[in-house]
Coordinates of C-alpha atoms in Angstrom, one line a residue:
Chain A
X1 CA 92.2 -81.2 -26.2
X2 CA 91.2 -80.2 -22.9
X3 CA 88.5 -77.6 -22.3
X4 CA 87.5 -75.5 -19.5
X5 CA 85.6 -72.3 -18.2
X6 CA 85.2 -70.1 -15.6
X7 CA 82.3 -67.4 -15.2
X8 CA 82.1 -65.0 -12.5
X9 CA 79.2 -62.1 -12.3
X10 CA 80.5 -58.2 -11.8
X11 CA 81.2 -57.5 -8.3
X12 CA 77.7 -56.5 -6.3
X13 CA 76.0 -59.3 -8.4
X14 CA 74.6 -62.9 -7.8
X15 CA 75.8 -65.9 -9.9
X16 CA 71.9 -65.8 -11.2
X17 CA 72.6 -61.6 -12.2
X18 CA 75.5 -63.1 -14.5
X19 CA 74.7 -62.2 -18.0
X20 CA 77.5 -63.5 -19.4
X21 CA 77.0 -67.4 -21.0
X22 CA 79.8 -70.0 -21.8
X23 CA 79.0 -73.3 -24.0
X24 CA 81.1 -75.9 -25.1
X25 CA 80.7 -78.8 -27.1
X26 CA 81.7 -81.6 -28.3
X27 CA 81.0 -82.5 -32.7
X28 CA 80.7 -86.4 -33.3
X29 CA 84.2 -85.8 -35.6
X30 CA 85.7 -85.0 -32.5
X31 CA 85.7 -81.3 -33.6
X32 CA 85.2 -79.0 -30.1
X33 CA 82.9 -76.1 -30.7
X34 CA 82.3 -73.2 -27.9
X35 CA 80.9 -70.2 -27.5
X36 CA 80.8 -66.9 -25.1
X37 CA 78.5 -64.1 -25.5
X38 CA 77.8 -61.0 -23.5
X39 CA 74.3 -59.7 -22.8
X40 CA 74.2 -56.0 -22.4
X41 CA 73.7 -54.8 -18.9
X42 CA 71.0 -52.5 -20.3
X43 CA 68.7 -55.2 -22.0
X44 CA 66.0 -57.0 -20.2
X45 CA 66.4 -60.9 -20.2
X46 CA 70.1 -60.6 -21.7
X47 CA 71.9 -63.7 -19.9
X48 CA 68.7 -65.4 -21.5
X49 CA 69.6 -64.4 -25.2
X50 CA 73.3 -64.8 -24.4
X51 CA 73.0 -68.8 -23.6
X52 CA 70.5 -69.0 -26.7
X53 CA 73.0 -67.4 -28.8
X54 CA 76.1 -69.4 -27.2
X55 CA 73.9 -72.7 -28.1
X56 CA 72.6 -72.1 -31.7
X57 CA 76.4 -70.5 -32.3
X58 CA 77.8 -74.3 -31.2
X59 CA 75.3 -75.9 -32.6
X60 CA 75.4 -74.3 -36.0
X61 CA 79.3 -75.2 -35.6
X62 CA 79.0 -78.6 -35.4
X63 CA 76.5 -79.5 -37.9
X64 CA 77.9 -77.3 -40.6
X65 CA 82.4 -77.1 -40.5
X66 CA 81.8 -74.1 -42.8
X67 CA 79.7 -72.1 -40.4
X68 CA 82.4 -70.0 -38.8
X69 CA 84.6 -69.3 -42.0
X70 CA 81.6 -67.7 -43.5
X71 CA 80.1 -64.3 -42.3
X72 CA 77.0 -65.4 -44.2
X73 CA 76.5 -68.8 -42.7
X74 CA 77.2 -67.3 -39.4
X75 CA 74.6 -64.6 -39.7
X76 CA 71.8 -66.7 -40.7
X77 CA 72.6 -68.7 -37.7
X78 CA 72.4 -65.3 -35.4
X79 CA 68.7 -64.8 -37.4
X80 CA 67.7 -68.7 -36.3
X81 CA 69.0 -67.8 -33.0
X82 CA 66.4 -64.6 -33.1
X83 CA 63.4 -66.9 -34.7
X84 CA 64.3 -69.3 -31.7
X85 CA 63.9 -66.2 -29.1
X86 CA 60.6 -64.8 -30.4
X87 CA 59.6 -68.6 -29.1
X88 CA 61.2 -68.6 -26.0
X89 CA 59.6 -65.4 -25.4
X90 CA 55.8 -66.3 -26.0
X91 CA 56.7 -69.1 -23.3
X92 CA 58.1 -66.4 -20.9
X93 CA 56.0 -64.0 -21.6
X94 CA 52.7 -66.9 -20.9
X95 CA 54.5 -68.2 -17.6
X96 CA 54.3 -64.7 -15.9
X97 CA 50.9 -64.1 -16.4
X98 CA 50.6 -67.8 -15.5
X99 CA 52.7 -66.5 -11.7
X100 CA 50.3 -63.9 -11.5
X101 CA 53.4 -61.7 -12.3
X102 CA 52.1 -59.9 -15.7
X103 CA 54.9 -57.8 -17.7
X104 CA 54.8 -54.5 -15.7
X105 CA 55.0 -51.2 -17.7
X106 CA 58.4 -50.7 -17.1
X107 CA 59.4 -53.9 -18.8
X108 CA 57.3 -53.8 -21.7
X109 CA 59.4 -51.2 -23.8
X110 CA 62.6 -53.3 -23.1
X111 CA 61.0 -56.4 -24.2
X112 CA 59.6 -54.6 -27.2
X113 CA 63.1 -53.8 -28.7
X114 CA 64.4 -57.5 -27.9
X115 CA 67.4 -58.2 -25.6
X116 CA 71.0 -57.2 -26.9
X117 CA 74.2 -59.6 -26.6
X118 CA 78.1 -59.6 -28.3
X119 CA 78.6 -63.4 -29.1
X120 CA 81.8 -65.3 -30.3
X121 CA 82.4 -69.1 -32.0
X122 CA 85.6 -71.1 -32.5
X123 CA 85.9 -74.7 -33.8
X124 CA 89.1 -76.7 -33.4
X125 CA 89.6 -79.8 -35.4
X126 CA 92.7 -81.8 -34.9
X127 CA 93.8 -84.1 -37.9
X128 CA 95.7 -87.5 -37.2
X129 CA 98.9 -85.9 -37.4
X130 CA 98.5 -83.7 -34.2
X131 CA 98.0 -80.2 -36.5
X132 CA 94.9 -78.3 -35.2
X133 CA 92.8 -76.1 -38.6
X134 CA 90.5 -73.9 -36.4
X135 CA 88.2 -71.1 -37.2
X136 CA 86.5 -68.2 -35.1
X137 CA 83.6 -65.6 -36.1
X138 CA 82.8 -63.1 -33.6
X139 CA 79.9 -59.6 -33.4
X140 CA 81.2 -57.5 -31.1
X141 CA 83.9 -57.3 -28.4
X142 CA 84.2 -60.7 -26.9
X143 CA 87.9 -61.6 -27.7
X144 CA 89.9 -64.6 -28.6
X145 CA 93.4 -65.3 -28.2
X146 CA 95.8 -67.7 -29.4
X147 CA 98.5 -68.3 -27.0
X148 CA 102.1 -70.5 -27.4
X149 CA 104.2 -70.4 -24.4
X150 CA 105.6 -67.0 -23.9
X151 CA 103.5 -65.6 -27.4
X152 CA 100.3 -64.2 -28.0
X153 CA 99.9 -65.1 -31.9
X154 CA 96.6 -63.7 -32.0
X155 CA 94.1 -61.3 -30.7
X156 CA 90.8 -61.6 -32.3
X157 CA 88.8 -59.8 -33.6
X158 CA 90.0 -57.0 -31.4
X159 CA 93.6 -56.4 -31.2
X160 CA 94.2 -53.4 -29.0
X161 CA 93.1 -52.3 -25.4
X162 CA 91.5 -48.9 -26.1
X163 CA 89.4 -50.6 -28.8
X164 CA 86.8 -51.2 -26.0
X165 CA 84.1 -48.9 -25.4
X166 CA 80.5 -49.6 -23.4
X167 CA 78.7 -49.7 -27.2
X168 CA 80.2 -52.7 -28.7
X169 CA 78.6 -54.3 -31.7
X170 CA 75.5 -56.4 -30.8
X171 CA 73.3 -59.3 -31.7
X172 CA 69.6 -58.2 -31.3
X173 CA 67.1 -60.4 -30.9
X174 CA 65.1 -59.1 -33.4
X175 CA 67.4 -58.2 -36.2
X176 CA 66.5 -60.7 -39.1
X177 CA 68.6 -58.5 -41.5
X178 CA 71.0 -60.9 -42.8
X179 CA 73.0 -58.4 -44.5
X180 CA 73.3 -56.1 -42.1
X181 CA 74.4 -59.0 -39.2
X182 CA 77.1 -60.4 -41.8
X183 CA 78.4 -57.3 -42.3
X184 CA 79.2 -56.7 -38.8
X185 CA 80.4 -59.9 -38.2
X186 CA 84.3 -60.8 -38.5
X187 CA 85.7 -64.4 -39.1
X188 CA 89.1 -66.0 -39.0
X189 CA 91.4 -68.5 -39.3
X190 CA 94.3 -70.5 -38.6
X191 CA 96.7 -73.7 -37.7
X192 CA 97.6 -74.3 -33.8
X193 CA 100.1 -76.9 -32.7
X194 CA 100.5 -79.6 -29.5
X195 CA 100.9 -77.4 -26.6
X196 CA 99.1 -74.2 -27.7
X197 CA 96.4 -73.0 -25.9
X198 CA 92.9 -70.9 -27.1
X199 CA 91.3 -68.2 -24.6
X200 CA 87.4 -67.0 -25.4
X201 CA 87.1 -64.1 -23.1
X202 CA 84.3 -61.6 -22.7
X203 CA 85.4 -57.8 -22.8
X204 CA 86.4 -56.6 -19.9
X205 CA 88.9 -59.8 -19.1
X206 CA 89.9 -59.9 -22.9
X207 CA 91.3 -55.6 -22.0
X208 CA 93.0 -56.7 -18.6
X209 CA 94.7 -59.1 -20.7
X210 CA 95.6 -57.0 -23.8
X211 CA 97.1 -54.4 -21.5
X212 CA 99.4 -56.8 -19.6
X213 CA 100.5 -58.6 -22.9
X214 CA 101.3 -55.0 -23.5
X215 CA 103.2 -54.4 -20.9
X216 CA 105.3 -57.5 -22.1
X217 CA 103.4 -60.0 -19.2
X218 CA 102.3 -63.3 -20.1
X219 CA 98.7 -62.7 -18.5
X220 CA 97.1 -66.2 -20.5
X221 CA 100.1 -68.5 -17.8
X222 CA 98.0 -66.7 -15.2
X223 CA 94.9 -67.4 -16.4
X224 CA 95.4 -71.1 -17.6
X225 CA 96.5 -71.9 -13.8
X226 CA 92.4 -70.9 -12.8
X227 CA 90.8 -72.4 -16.1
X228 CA 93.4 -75.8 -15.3
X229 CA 92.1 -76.0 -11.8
X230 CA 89.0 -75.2 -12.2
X231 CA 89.3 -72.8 -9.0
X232 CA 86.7 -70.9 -9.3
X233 CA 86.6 -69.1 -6.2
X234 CA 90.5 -68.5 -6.7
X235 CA 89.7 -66.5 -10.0
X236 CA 87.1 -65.0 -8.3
X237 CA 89.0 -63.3 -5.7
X238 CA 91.8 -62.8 -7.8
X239 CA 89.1 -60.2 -9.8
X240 CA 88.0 -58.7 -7.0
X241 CA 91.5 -57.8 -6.5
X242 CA 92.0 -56.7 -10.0
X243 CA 88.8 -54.4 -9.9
X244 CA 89.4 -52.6 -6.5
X245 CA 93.0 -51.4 -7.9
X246 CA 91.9 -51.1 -11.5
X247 CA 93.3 -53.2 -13.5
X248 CA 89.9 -54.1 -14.5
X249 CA 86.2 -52.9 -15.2
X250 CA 83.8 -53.9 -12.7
X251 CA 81.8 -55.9 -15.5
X252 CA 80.5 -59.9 -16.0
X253 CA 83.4 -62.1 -16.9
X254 CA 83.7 -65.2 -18.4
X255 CA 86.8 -67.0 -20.1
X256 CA 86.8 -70.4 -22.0
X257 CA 90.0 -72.2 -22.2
X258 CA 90.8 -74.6 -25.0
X259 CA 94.1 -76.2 -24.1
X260 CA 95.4 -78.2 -27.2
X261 CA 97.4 -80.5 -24.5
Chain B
X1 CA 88.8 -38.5 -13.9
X2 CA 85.4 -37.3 -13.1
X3 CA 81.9 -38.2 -13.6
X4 CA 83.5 -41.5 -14.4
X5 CA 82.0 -43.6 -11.2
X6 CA 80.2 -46.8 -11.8
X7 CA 76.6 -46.3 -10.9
X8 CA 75.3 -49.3 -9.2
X9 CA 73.2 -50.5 -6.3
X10 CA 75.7 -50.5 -4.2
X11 CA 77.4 -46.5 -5.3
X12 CA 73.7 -45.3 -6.4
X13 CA 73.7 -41.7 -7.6
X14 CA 70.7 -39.4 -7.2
X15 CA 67.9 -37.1 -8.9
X16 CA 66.2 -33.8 -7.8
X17 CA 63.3 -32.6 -10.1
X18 CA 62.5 -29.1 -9.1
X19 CA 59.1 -28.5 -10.8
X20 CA 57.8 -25.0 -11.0
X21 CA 54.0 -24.6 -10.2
X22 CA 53.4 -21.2 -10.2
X23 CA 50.7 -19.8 -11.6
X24 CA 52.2 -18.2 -14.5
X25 CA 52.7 -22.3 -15.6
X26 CA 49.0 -21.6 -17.0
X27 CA 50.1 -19.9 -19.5
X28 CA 50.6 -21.6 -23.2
X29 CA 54.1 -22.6 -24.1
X30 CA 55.5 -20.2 -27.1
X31 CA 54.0 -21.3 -30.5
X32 CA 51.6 -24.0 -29.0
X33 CA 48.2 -24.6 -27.4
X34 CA 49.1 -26.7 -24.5
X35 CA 50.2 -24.8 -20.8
X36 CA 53.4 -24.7 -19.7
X37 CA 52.3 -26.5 -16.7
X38 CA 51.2 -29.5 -18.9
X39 CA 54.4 -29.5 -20.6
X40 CA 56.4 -29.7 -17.4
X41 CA 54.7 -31.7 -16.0
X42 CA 54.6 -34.3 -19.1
X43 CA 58.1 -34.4 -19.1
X44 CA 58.9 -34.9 -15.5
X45 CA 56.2 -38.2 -16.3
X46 CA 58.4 -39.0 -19.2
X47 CA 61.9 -38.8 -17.5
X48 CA 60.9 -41.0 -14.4
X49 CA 59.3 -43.8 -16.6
X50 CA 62.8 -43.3 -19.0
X51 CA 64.8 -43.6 -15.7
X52 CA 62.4 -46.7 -14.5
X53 CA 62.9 -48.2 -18.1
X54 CA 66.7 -47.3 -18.3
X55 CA 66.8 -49.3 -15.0
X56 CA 64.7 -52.5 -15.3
X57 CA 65.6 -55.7 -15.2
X58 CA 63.6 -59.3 -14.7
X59 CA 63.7 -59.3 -11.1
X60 CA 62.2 -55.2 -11.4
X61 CA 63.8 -51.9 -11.2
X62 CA 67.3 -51.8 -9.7
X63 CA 67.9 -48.8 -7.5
X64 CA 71.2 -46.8 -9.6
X65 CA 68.8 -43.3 -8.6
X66 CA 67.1 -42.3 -5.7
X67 CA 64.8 -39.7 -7.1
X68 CA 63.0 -36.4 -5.4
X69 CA 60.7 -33.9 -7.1
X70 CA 60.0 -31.1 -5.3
X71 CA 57.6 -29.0 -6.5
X72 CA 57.3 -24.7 -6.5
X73 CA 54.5 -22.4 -6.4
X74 CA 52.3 -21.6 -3.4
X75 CA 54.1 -23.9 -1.1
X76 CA 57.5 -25.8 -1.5
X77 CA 57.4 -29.5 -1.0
X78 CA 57.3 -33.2 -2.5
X79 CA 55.3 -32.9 -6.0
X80 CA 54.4 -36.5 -5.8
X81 CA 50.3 -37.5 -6.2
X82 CA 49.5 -40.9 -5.4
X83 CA 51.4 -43.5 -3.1
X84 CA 54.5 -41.3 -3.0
X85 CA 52.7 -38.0 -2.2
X86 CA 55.1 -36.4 0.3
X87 CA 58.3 -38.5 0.2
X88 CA 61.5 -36.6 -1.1
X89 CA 64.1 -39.0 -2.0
X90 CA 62.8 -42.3 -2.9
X91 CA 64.6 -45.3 -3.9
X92 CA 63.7 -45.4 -8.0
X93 CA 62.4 -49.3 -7.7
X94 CA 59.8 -47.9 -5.5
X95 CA 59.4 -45.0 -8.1
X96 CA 57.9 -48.1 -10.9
X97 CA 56.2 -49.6 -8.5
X98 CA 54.1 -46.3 -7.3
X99 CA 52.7 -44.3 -10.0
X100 CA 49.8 -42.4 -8.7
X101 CA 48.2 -44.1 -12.1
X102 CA 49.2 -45.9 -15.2
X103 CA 47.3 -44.2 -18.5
X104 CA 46.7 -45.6 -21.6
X105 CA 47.9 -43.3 -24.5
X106 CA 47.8 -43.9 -28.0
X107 CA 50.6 -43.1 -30.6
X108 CA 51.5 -43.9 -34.1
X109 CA 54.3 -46.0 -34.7
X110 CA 55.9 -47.3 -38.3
X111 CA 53.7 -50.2 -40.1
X112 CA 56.5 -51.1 -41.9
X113 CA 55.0 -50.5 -45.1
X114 CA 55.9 -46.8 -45.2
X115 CA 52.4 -45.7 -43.3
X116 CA 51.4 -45.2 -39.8
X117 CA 49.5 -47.6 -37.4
X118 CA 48.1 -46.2 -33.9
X119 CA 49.0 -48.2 -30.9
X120 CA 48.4 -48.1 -27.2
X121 CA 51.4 -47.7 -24.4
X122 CA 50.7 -47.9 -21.2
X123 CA 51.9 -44.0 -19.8
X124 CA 52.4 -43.7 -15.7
X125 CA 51.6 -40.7 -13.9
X126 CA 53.6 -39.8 -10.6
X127 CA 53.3 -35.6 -10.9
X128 CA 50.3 -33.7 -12.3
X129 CA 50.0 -30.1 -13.7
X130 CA 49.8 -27.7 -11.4
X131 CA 49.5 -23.7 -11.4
X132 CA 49.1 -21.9 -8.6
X133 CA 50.9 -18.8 -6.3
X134 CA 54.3 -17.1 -6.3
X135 CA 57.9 -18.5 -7.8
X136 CA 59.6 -19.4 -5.1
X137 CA 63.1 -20.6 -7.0
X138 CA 65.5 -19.4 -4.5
X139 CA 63.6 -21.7 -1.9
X140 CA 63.2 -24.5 -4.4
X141 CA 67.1 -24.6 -4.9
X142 CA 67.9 -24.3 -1.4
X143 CA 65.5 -27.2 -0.7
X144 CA 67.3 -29.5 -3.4
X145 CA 71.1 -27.7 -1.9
X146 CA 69.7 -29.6 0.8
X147 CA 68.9 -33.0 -0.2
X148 CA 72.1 -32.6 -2.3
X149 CA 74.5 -32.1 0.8
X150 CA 72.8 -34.8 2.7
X151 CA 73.2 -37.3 -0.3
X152 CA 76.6 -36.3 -0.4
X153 CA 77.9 -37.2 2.8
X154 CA 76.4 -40.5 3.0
X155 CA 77.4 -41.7 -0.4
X156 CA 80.9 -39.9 -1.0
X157 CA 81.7 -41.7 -3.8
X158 CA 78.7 -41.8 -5.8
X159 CA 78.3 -40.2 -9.3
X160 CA 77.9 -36.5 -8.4
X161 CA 73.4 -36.1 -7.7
X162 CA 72.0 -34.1 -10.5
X163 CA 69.6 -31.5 -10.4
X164 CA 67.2 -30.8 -13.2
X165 CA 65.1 -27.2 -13.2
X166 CA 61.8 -27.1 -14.8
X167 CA 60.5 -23.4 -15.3
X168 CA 59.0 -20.6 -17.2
X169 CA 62.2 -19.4 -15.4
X170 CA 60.5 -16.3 -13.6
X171 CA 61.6 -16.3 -9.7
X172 CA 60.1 -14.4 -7.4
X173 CA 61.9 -14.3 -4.6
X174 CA 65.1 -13.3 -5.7
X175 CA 68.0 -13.8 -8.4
X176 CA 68.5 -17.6 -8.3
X177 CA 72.0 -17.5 -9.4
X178 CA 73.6 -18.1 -5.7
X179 CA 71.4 -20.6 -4.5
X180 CA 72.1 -22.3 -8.2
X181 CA 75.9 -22.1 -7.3
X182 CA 75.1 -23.2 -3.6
X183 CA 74.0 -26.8 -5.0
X184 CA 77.1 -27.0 -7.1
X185 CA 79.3 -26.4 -4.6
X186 CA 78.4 -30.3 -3.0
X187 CA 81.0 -32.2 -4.5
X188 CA 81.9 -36.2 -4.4
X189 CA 84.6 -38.0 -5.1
X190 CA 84.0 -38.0 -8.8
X191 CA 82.6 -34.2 -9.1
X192 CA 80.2 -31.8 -8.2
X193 CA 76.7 -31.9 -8.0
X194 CA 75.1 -30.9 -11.6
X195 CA 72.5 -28.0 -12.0
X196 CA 70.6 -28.5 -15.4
X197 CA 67.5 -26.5 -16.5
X198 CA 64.3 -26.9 -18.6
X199 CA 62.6 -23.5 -19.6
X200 CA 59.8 -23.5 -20.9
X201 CA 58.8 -20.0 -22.3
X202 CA 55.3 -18.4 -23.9
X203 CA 57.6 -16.5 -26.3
X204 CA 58.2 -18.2 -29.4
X205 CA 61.4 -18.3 -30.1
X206 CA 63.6 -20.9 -31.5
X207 CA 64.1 -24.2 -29.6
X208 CA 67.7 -23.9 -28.3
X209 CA 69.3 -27.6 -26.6
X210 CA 72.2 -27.6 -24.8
X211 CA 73.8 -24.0 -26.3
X212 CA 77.3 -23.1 -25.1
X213 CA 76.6 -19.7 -25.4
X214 CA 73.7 -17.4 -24.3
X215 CA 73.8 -15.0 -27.4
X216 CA 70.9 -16.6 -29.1
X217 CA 68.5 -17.0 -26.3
X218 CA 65.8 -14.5 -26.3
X219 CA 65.0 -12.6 -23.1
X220 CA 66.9 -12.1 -19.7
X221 CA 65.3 -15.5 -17.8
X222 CA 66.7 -17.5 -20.6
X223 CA 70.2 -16.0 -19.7
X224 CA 69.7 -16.1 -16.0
X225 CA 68.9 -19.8 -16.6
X226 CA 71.8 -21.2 -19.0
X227 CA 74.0 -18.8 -16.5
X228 CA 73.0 -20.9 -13.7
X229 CA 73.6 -24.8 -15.6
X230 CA 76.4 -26.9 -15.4
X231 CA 79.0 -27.2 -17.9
X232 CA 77.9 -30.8 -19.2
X233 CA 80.3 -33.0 -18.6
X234 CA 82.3 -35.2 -21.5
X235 CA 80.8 -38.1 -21.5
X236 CA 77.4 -36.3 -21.9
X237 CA 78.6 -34.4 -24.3
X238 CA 79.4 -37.2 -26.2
X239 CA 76.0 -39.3 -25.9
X240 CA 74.5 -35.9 -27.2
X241 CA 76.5 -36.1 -30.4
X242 CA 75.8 -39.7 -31.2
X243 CA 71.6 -38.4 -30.9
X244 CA 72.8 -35.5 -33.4
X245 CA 72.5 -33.3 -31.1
X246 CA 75.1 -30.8 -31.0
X247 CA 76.5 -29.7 -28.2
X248 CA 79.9 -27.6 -28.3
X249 CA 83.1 -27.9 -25.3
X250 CA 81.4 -25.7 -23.5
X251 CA 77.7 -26.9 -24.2
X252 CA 75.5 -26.3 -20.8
X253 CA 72.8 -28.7 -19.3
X254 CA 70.4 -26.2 -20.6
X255 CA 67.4 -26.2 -22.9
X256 CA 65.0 -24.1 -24.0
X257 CA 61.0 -24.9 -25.4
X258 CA 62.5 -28.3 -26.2
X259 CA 62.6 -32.2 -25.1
X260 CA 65.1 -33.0 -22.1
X261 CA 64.1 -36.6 -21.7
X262 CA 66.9 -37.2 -24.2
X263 CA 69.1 -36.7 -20.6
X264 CA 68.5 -39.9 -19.3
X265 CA 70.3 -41.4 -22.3
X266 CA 73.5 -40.0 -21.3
X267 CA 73.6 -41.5 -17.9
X268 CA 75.8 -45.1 -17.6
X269 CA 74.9 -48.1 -15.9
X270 CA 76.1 -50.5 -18.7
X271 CA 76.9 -51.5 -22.0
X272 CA 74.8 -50.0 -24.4
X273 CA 71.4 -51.6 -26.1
X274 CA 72.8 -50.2 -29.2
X275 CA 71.7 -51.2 -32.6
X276 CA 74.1 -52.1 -35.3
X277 CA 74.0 -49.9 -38.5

């Protein structure tokens, strides 16, 4: 099992303006865990909470093979990963006024509500006789799809192009209301084979690439050529040539390839 | 499609606050104690920290808006107190940076136990009440016709400027409605320029927000006023609704004795720091 991923900020951005994040991991069964989330443009500090999420998501993968079947068990890990940003916050919060660089007025409200992200999990675990069992929970619009040569098998947990809008379902910071967080959140799961290949994609590349499959295109052969190489400026002119006629929304984007070999 | 452009730092879109100071602003608003003037110019306070808010980030305010407020009553002219007393269209990062002062006001918030707890927020102050002279509206619109045109033809492309009218809606120097069509006539690529209006009125009658219709409204400045707003366009319309507050196809950027800071929540720079329900 190969992985790989590519992350490129929304055109008029810096690589540090990126509020997408990307994690991958590695379980000591072998398993492969990653993660993508999404901070929303309009929350303060939201590439911050979107690497905390895409870390406590992995994490709560790996130690626990149930954690991603279960909208429970992967709610409770999106309320650690909110008990684990009211730390990180006293820390950023003490190293401003430490810079001389106190919370200004404008930031305070922001802060107040907690930063806002769309996060999504998969876990891969291949047995002995090649078959891969793996399992996905998402909140909100960052897609996965599940690719075999010419076929799309899956889109997850949004299956159709117009399903995207700018208020997705988000993971705030603050929200310790397990109930409410599970209910939101969506799981699956399913078998993969040799060959197939596994696409984590935040929104606006996880449209572009509904819309072409649409069309009857086979956008993920495209896409595993940039994730294979590893050509990140490639994939990064490639969107700037996909946003200036269109095809896609001027927005973060990130993709994670798993490539079952 | 219009009023679809992507608002950035690079395609910023822009503001004009035309803030009546006549002397008739002394006056109390209908059904209340405090001055029109007050009111108007709380809420201009409260939509340019909303703006600075809507538009923050860790590094400090990005500049989507360039914002003007242009104030009418003995003379026409920058509104501004403070740092900014003067300028016309400043860049809104400079906007947060340069309140003329940042109060302290208290409010009551939720205790989460069902009761109330009073807490301090820290209020900045870029425009201060004034009352005093003539109501020069015509001017006032020809003023922001101008800063509209110029904005226009340096940024082409840019969400169409929008132009937001705060009065007790009594001009004196002449019927405002063609100057009001004179700043809607500036059009981008994406659409043209947007008039809204605030009244604020000592009679008291019934708050009206974004009507599509001028039957209820109550006297003949009301009507001049939601004559002279723009149609509000779709996606507005649509931001209203999810607030609950109605507003019809034909709903105009028009409100009457009630909150328009609402406004800045229909403007798009991003996903949405939505809550899930």
């Amino acid at each position: 099992m190969i992985t790989s991923s590519l992350r490129v900020p929304k055109q008029g951005h810096t690589p540090r303006e990126c509020e997408d994040a990307a994690h991958v991991l590695t379980g000591p069964d072998g398993s492969v865990l990653a993660a993508v989330a999404d901070g929303a443009s309009e929350s303060l500090l939201a590439g911050e909470w979107a690497e905390l999420l895409t870390r406590t998501v992995t994490d709560a993968a790996r130690d626990d093979d149930c954690a991603l079947q279960d909208a429970d068990r992967f709610a409770a890990a999106l309320v650690r990963a909110g008990e684990a940003w009211g730390e990180w916050l006293s820390d950023y919060v003490a190293e401003r006024e430490a810079d001389d660089r106190p919370i200004a007025w404008y930031e305070q409200p922001k802060l107040e509500r907690g930063p806002h992200a769309t996060v999504l999990a998969a876990r891969f675990d291949t047995d002995a006789s090649g078959v891969t069992r793996w399992d996905a929970a998402a909140l909100g619009d960052s897609c996965l799809f599940h690719t075999r040569g010419d076929r799309l098998l899956r889109a997850f947990p949004i299956e159709s192009a117009e399903a995207f809008d700018n208020a997705p379902g988000l993971v705030n910071a603050f929200n310790r209301d397990h109930d409410l967080l599970a209910r939101h959140v969506r799981t699956v799961s399913g078998t993969a084979e040799r060959g197939d290949g596994f696409f984590l994609c935040t929104d606006a590349l996880a449209a572009w690439l509904l819309r072409a499959a649409d069309r009857g295109d086979r956008p993920w052969q495209m896409l595993a050529e940039f994730t294979r190489s590893g050509d990140l400026d490639g994939f990064t002119a490639w969107l700037a040539t996909a946003r200036a006629e269109g095809l896609m929304r001027n927005d973060d984007v990130t993709v994670v390839h798993v490539d079952l070999g | 499609m219009t009023y679809a452009a992507e608002i950035s730092r690079a395609n910023p879109s822009c503001f004009v606050f035309l803030v009546d100071q006549s002397a008739s602003m002394n006056d109390p608003i209908g059904g209340g104690q405090q001055r029109k003037a007050d009111v108007v110019a709380d809420a201009i306070n409260r939509l340019l920290a909303e703006l600075s808010v809507k538009c923050a980030k860790e590094e400090g305010v990005r500049d989507y808006f360039h914002v003007a407020v242009i104030g009418y009553g003995h003379a026409v002219g920058s509104a501004f107190t403070g740092p900014l007393a003067g300028r016309d269209l400043v860049p809104l990062s400079q906007v947060a940076e340069k309140p003329a002062r940042v109060e302290k006001r208290t409010k009551k918030v939720p205790d989460g136990a069902g009761g109330l707890v009073e807490t301090t927020t820290r209020f900045p102050v870029w425009v201060d009440p004034v009352a005093n002279g003539a109501t020069p509206m015509c001017r006032a619109l020809a003023s922001a016709e101008s800063l509209v045109s110029d904005w226009v033809s340096r940024h082409p492309d840019s969400f169409p400027p929008i132009v937001l009218n705060l009065t007790d809606g009594e001009s004196t120097d002449g019927d405002p409605a063609g100057a009001a069509w004179g700043v809607q006539t500036h059009v981008t690529a994406d659409g043209a320029a947007l008039l809204f209006n605030l009244h604020v009125s000592a009679a008291n009658a019934v708050p009206v927000t974004f009507p599509d219709t001028d039957i209820a409204l109550p006297d003949g400045y009301a009507r001049t006023l939601f004559g002279m707003s723009s149609l509000l366009p779709p996606h507005m319309r649509f931001y209203a609704l999810q607030q609950g507050v109605p507003a019809e196809d034909l709903a105009r950027g028009f409100v009457y004795n009630a909150d328009i800071t609402s406004l800045v929540q229909f403007l798009d720079i991003g996903t949405r720091a939505t809550d899930l329900r």
